[in-house]
Coordinates of C-alpha atoms and ligand atoms in Angstrom, one line a residue:
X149 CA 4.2 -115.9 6.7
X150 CA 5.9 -118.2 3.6
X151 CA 7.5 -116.4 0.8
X152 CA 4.3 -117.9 -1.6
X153 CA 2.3 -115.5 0.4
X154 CA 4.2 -112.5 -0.4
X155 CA 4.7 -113.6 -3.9
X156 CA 1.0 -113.1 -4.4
X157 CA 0.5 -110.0 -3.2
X158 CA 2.5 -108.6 -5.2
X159 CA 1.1 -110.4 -8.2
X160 CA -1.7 -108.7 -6.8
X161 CA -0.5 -105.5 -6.8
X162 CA 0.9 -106.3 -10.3
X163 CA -2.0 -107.1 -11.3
X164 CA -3.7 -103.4 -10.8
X165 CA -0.8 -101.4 -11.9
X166 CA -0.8 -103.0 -15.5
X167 CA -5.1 -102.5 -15.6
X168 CA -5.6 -101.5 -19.1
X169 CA -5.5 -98.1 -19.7
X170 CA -7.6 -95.8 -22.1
X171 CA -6.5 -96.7 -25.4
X172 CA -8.3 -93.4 -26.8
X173 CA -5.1 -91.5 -27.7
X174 CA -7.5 -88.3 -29.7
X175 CA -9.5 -87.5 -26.5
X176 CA -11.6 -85.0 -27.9
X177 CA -12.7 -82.7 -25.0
X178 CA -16.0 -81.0 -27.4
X179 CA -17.3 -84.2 -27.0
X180 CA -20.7 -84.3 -25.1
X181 CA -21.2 -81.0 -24.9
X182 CA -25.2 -79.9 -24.5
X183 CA -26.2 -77.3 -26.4
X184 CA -28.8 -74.9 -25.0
X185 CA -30.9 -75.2 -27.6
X186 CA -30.8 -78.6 -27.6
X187 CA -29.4 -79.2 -30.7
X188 CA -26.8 -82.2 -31.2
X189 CA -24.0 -82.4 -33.4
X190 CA -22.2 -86.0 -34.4
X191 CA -18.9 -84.5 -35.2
X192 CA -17.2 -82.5 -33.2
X193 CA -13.2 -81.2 -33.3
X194 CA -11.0 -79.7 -30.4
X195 CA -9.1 -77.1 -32.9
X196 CA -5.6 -76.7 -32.7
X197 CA -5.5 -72.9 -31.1
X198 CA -7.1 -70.6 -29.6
X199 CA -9.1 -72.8 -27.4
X200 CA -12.2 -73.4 -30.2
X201 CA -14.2 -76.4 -31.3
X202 CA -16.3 -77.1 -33.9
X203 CA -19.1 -79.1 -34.4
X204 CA -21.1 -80.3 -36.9
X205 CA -24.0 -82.8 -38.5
X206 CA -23.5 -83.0 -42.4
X207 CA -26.1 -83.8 -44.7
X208 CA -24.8 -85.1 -47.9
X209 CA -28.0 -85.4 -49.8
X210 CA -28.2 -81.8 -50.2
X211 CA -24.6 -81.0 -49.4
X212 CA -25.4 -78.6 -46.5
X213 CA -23.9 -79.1 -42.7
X214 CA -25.2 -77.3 -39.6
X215 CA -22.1 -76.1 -37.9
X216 CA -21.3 -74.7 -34.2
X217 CA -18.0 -73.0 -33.6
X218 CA -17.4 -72.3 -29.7
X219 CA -14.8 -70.0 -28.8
X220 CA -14.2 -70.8 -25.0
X221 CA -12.6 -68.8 -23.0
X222 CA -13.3 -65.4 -23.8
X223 CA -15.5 -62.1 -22.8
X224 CA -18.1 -59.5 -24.2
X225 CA -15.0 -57.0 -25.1
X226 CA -13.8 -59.9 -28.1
X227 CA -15.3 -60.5 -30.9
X228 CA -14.6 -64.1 -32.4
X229 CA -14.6 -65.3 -36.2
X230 CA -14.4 -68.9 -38.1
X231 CA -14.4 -69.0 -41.7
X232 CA -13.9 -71.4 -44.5
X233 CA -10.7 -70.5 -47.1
X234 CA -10.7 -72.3 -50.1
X235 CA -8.0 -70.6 -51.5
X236 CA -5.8 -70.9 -48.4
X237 CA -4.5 -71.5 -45.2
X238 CA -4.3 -67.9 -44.1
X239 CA -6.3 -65.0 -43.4
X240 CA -7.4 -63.1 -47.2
X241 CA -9.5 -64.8 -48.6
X242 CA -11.8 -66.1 -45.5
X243 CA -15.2 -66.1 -46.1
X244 CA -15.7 -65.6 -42.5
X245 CA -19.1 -66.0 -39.6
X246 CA -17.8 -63.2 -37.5
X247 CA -19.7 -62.3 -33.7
X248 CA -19.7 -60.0 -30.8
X249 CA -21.8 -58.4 -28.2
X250 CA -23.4 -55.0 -29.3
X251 CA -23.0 -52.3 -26.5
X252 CA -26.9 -52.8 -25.5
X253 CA -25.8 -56.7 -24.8
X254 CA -28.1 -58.3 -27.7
X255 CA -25.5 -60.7 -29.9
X256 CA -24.8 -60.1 -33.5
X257 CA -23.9 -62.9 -36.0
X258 CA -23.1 -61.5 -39.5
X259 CA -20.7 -62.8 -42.6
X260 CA -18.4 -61.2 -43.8
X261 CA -15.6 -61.6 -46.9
X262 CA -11.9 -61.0 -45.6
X263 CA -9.9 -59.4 -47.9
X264 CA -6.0 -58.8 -47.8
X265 CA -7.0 -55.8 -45.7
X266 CA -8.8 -57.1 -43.0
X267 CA -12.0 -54.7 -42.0
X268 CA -14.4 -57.7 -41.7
X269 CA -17.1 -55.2 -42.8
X270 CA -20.6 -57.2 -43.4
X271 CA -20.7 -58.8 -47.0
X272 CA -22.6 -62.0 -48.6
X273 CA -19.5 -65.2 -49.1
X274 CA -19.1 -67.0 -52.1
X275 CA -21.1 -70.0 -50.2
X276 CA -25.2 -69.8 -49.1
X277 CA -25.1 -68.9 -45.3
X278 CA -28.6 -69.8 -43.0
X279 CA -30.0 -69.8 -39.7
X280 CA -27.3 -67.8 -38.5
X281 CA -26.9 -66.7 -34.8
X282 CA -24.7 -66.6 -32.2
X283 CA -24.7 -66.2 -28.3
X284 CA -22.3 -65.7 -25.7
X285 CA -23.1 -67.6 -21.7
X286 CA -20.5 -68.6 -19.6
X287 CA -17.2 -66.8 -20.9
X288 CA -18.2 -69.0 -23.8
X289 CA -19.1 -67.6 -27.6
X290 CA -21.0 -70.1 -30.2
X291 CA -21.5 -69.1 -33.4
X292 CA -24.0 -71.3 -34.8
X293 CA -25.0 -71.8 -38.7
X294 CA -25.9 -73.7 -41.9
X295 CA -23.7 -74.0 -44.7
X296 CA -24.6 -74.9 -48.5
X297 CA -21.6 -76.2 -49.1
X298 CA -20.0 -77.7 -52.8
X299 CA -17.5 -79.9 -54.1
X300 CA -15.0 -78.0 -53.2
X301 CA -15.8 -76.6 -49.7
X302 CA -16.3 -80.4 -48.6
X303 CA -12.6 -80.7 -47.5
X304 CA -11.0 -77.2 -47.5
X305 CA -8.9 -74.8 -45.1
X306 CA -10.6 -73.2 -42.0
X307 CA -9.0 -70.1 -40.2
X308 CA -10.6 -69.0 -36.5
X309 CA -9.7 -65.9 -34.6
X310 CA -10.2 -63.9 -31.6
X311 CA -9.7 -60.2 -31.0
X312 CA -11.0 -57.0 -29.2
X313 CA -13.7 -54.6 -29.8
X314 CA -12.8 -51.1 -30.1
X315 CA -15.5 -48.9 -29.8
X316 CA -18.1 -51.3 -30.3
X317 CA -16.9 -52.7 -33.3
X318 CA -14.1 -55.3 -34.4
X319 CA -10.6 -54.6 -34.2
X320 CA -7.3 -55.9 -35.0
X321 CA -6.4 -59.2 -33.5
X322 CA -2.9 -59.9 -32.0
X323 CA -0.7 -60.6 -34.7
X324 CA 1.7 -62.8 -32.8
X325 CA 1.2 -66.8 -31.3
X326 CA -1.7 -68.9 -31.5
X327 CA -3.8 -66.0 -33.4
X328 CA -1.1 -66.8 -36.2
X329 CA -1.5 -70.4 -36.2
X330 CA -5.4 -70.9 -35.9
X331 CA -5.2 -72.4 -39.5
X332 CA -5.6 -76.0 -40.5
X333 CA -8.5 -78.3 -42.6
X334 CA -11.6 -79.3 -42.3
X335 CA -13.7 -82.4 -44.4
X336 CA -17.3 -81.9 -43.1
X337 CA -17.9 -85.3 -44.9
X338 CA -15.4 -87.7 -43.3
X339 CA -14.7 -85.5 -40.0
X340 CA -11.3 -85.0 -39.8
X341 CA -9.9 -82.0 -38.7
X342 CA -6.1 -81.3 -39.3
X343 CA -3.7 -78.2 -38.3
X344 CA -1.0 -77.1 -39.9
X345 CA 1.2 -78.2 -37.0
X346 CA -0.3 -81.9 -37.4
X347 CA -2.0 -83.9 -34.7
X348 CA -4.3 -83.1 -32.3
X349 CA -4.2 -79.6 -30.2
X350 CA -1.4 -79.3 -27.9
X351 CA -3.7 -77.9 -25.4
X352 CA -5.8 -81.3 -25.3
X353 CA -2.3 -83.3 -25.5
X354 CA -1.1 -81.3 -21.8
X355 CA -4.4 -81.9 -20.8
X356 CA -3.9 -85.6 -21.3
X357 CA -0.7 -85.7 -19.9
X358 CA -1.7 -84.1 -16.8
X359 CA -4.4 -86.3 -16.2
X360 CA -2.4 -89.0 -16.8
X361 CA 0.3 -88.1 -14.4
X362 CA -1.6 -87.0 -11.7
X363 CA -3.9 -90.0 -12.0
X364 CA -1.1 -92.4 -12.1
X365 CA 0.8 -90.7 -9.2
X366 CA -2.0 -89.3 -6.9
X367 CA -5.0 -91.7 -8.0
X368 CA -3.1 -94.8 -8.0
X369 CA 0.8 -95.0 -6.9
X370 CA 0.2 -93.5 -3.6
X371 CA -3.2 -96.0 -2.8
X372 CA -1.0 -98.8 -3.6
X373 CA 2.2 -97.5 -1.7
X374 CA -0.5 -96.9 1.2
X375 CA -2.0 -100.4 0.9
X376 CA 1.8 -101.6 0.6
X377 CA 2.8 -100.3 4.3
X378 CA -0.5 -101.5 5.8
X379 CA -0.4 -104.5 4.7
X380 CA 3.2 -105.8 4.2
X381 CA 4.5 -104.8 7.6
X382 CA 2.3 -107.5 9.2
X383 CA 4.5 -110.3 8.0
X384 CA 7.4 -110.6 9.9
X385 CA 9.5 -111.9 6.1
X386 CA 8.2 -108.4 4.4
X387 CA 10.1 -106.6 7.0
X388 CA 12.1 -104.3 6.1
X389 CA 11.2 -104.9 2.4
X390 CA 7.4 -103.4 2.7
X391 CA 9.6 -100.3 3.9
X392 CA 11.9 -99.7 0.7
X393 CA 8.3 -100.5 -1.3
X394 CA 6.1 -98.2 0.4
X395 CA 8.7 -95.5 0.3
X396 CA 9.7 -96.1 -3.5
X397 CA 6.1 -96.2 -4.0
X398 CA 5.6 -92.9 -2.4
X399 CA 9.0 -91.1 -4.0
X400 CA 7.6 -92.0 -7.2
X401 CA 4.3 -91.4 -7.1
X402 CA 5.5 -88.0 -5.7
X403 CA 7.6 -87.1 -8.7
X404 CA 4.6 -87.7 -10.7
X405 CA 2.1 -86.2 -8.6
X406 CA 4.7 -82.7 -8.8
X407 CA 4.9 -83.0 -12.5
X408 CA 1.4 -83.2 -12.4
X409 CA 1.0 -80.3 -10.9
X410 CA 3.2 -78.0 -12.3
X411 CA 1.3 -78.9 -16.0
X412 CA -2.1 -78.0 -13.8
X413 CA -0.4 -74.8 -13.2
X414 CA 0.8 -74.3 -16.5
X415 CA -2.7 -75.4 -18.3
X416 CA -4.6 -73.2 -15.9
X417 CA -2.1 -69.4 -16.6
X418 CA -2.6 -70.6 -20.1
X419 CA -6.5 -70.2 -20.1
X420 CA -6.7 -67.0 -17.9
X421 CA -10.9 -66.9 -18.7
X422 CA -11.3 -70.5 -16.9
X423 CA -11.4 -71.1 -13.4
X424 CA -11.9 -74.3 -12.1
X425 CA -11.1 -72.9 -8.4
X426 CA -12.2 -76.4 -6.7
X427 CA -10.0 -78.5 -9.1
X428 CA -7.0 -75.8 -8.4
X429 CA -7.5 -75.2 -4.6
X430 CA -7.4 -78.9 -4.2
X431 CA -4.1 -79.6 -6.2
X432 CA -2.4 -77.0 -4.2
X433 CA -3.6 -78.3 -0.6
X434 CA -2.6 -81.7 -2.3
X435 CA 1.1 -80.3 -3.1
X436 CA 1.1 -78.6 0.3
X437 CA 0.5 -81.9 2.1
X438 CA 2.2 -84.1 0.5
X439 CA 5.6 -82.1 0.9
X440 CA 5.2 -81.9 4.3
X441 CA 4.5 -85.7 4.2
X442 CA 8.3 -86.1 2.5
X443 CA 9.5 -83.3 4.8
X444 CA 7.9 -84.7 7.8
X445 CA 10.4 -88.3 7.1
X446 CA 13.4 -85.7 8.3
X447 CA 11.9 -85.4 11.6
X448 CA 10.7 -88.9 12.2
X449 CA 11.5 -89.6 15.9
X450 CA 13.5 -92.6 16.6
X451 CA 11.4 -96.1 17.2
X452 CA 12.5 -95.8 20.9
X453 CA 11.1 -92.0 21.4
X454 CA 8.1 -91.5 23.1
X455 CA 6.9 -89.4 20.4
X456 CA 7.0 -91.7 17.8
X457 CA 3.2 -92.4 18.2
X458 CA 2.1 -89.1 17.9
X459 CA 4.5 -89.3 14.5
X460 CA 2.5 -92.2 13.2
X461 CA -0.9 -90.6 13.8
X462 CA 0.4 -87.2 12.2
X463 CA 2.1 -89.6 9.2
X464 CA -1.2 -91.9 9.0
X465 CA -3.9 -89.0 9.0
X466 CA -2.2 -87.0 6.3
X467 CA -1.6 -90.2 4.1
X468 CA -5.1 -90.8 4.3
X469 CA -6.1 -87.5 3.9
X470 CA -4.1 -87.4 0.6
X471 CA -5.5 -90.4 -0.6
X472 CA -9.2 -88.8 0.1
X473 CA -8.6 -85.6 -1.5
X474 CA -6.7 -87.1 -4.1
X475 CA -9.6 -89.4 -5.7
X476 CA -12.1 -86.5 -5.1
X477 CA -10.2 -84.2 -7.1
X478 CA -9.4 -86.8 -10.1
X479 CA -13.3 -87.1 -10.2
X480 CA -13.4 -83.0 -10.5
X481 CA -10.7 -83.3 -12.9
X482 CA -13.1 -85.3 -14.8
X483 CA -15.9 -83.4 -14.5
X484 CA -13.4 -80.5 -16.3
X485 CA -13.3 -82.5 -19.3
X486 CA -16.3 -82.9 -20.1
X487 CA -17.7 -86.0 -20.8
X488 CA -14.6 -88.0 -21.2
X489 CA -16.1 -91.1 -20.1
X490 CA -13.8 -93.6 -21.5
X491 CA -11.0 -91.8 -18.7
X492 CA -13.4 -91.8 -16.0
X493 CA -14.9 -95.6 -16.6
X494 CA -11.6 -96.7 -16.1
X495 CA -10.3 -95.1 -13.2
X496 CA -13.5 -96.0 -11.4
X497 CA -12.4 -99.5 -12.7
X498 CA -8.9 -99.0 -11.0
X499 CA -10.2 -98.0 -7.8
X500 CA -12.5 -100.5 -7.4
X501 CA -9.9 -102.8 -7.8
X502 CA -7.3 -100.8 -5.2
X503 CA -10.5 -101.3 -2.6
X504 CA -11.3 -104.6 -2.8
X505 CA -7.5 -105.8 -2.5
X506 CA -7.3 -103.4 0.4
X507 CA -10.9 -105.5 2.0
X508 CA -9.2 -108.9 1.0
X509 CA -5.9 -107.9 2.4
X510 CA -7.5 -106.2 5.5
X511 CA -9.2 -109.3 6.1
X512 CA -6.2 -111.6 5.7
X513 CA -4.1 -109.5 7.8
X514 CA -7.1 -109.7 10.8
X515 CA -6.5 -113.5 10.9
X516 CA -3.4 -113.6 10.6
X517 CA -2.7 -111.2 13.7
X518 CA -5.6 -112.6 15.3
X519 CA -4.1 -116.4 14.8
X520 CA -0.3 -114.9 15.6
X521 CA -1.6 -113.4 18.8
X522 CA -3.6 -116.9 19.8
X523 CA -0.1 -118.8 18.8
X524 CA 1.9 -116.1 21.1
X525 CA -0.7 -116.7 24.0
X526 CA 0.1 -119.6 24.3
X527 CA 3.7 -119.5 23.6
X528 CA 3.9 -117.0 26.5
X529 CA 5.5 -114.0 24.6
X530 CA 8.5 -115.8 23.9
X531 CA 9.3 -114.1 20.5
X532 CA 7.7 -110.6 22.1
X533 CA 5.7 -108.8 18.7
X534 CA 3.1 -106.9 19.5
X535 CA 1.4 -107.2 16.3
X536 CA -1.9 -105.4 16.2
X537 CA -3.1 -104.9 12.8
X538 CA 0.0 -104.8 11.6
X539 CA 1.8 -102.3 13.7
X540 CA 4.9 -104.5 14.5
X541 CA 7.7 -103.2 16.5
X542 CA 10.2 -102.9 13.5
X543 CA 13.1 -100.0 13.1
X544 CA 10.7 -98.4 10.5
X545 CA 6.8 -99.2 11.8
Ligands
NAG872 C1 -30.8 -80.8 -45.9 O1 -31.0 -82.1 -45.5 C2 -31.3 -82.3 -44.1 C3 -31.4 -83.7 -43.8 O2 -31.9 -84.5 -44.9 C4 -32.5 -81.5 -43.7 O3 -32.7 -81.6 -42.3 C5 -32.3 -80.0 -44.0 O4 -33.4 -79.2 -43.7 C6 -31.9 -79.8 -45.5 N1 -31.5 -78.5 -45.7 C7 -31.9 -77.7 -46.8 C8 -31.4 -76.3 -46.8 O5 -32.6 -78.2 -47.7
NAG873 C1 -29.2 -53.4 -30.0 O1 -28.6 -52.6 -30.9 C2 -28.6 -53.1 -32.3 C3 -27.8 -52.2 -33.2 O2 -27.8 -50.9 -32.8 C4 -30.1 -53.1 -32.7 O3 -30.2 -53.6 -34.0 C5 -30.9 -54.1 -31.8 O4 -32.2 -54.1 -32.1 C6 -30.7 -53.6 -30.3 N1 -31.3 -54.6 -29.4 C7 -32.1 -54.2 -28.4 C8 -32.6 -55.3 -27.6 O5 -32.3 -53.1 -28.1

């Protein structure tokens, strides 16, 4: 095989690592969320803290907006709260929709005016309050409402909480972390959302970053270092280059994969009311498999030893294994966010690529060996490679 060869493939694999990526750097994980009562909101913000969304459709000809807040997770012994603060960002001064779940299990959505000492009793806000309600499926609380908002509501401070019942009736949040930083703006008009902190949530940035990690390492390093020992090894001038590849491949889609992990680990203590057991249980069998993969290179037998082909089939079903399980569980890490469709569009994107350079290459290699075995035929074994599919009798087949 010439060197012209080679130098296309890897343009080819070039080629699929620099795919474009999401350019969406505000994911918003509220978006395309159903409602069940149907209702549909165009603007929708992940808030900063506290795990809580809002969403929204304002009407500016008569100044009102029909808002959902979503407090997700949490359980029928909290009681959850969003207000509007026009005089600022902290807690007196909220004119507050505040709900629970009475002890007979029927919801109750009231208002209520926060003062510097915070009882939260029921009271009428210095804004008109409708069609208020609020219900509670899933581990999930929505608080849903209209507001006649004014001039100066259109852009002001919002302040959520969370806290416990005590004897059927709110009582005293936590007073320390994320309950006293779930402050920030709202403008109902233009639909930005800011925190005090700035930015978008941290919670949907380590979302991002895990996805990204784990879909760079699992969903797309390890295919290509994969595709990189299956295919390179075949020609005779890739040898033992296709080796240091597929293994740098591996080492560093590893790293990532690991990182990956550990910020699925982290995201998922952090939210202790959310279980995504299929997403989780997956990861870890991933982790588990792919370190006995790297542990497994210690005891690789030597090319001569007789159990070297029992190696390869252990090495080869595992990789392929990994590579299954991997692509499933990016698509359930999709399904966790939501919606996201811009993500998923382009990973599908990416894998469709990975499979049809693995067809063409898987092709090529066929006629290649096919033609090398023909050639060797006739030259009577002189050079003696045994080259089925690939499987060449090299120090590191
Ligand atoms: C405000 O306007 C919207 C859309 O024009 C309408 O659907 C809604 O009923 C109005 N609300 C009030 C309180 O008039
Ligand atoms: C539940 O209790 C509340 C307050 O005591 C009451 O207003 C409501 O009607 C009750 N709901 C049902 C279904 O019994």
């Amino acid at each position: 095989m010439n060197k012209f060869s080679i130098a296309m493939l890897f343009l080819g694999l070039g080629l699929v690592i620099t795919l474009p990526a999401p350019s969406s750097a505000q994911t918003q994980a509220c978006n395309g969320l159903t409602f069940s009562s149907n209702q549909v909101f165009s603007s929708c913000n992940d808030l900063p803290r506290l795990s809580s969304y809002l969403y929204w459709n304002y009407h500016a000809t008569n100044q009102t907006a029909d808002i959902a807040f979503r407090k997700t997770p949490t359980s029928t012994s909290n009681w959850v709260a969003w207000a509007l603060n026009p005089s600022g960002q902290r807690m007196a001064g909220s004119q507050a929709l505040v709900a629970y779940q009475q002890s007979n299990g029927t919801m109750i959505a009231y208002t209520a005016p926060v003062s510097a000492s915070p009882t939260m009793q029921p009271g009428s806000l210095s804004f008109g309050v409708s069609n208020l309600r609020a219900e509670y499926s899933n581990g999930e609380m929505i608080i849903f409402a209209t507001l006649q908002l004014d001039n100066t509501l259109l852009s002001t401070n919002q302040v959520w909480q969370e806290g416990p019942l005590s004897g059927g009736s709110p009582s005293i949040h936590p007073t320390s972390g994320d309950n006293m930083q779930s402050v920030g703006t709202v403008d109902f008009a233009t639909g930005t959302v800011t925190s005090t902190g700035g930015g978008i949530s941290s919670r949907a940035r380590r979302r991002n970053v895990h996805g990204l990690l784990n879909g760079v390492g699992w969903g797309v390093l390890m295919p290509i270092g994969a595709i990189t020992a299956r295919y390179l090894k075949v020609f005779k001038a890739a040898d033992p280059a296709w080796y240091y590849l597929h293994i740098s491949c591996q080492v560093i889609a590893y790293a990532l994969g690991v990182a990956g992990w550990g910020t699925g680990l982290k995201l998922g203590s952090d939210s202790p009311g959310i279980k995504y057991s299929k997403h989780r249980n997956i990861g870890i069998a991933l982790f588990s498999m792919a370190t006995l993969q790297v542990c497994a290179l210690l005891a690789k037998p030597k090319p001569d030893n007789k159990y070297r082909i029992y190696w390869k089939f252990y090495h080869h079903s595992i990789g392929y294994a990994i590579i299954v399980l991997s692509i499933v569980n990016i698509f359930e890490g999709f399904d966790v966010l939501n919606g996201q469709n811009n993500w998923k569009k382009a990973y599908i994107g990416i894998i469709i690529a990975l499979g049809a350079i693995a067809l063409i290459l898987e092709t090529f290699t066929w006629l290649i060996v096919v033609r090398r075995e023909k050639s060797e035929t006739t030259n009577k074994h002189l050079n003696g490679t045994n080259g089925v599919n690939g499987y060449a009798t090299t120090a590191h087949a």
